[in-house]
mmCIF file of C-alpha atoms in Angstrom:
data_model
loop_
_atom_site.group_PDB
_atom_site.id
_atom_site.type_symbol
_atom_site.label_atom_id
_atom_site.label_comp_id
_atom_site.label_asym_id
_atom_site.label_seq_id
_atom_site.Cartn_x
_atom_site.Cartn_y
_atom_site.Cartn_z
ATOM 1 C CA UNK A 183 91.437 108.483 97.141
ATOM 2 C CA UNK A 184 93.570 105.889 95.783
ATOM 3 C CA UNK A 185 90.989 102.878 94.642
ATOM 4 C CA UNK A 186 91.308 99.739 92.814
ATOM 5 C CA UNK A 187 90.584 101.255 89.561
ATOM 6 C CA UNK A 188 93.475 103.566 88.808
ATOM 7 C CA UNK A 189 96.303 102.142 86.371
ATOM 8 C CA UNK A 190 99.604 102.819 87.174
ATOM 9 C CA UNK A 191 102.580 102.855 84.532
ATOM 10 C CA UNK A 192 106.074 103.822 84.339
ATOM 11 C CA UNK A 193 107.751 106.066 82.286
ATOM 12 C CA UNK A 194 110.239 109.358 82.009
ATOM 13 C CA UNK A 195 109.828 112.827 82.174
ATOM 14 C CA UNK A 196 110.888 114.533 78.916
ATOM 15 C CA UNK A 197 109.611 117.846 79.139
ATOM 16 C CA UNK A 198 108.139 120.503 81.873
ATOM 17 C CA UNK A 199 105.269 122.695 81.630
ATOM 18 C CA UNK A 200 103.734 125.970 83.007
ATOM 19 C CA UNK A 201 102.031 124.774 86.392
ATOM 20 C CA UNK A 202 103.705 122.416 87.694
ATOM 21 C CA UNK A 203 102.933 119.674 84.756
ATOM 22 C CA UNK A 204 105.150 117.694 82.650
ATOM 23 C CA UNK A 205 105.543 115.708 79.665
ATOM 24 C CA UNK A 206 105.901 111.661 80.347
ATOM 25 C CA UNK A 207 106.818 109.511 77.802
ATOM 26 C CA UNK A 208 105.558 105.684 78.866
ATOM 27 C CA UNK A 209 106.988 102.487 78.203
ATOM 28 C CA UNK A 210 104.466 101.225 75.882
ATOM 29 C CA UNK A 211 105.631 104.166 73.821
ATOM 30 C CA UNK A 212 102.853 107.159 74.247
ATOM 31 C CA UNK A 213 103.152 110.062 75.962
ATOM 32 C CA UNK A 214 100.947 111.936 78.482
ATOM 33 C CA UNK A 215 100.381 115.414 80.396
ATOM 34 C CA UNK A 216 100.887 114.634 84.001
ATOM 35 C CA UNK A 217 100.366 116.659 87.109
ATOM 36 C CA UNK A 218 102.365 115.993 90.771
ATOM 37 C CA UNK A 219 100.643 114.186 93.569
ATOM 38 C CA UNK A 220 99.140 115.438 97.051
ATOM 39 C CA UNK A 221 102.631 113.973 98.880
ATOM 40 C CA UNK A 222 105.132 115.013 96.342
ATOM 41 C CA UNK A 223 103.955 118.655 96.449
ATOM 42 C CA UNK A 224 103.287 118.340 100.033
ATOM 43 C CA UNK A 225 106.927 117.915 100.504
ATOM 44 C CA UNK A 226 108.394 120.190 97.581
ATOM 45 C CA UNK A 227 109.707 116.812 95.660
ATOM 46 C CA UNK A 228 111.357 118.440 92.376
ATOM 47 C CA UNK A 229 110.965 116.586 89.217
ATOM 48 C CA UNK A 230 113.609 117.063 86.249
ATOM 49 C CA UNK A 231 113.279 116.059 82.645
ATOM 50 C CA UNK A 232 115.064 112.526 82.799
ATOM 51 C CA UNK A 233 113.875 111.622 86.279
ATOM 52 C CA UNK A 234 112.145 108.016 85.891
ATOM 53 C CA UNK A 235 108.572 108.718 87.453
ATOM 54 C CA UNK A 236 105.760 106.132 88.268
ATOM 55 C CA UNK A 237 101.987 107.611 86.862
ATOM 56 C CA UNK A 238 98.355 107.039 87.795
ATOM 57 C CA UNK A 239 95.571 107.091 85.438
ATOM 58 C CA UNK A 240 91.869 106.873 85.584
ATOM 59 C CA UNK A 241 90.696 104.062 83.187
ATOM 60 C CA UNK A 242 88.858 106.974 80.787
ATOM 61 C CA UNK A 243 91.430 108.950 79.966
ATOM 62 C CA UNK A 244 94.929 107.938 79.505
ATOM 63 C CA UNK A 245 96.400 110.864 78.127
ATOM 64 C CA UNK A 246 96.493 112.668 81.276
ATOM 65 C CA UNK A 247 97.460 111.201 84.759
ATOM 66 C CA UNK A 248 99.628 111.514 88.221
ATOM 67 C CA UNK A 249 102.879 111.858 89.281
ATOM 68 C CA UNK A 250 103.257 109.574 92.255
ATOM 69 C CA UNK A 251 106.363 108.450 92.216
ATOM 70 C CA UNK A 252 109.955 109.552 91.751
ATOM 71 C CA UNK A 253 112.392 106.665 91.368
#
């Protein structure tokens, strides 16, 4: 359900949490609670703190958002 509406940022993973979420700290500077995409838990992708990581938001909330990217 990827639309036209979704902002997408980059950033880096600085911490991991319970349930498969993690800490991202942006390039502008704040940080966010993100989950992993469909695809990258679909394959069994593995995210480490460090790991550079491309996010999805909805435009309401920007505090929480989408792994769906690993570079």
């Amino acid at each position: 359900m990827r639309g036209k509406n979704f902002l997408r940022k980059k950033g880096q993973v600085v911490e991991t949490l319970p349930g498969l979420k993690f800490r991202v700290l942006l390039e502008d500077g704040k940080e966010a609670i993100c989950h992993l995409g469909g695809k990258l838990k679909l394959h069994k992708i593995r995210v480490l703190p460090g790991d550079r990581v491309v996010v999805e938001f909805t435009p309401y909330d920007e505090t929480k958002g989408r792994i769906i990217i690993r570079e």
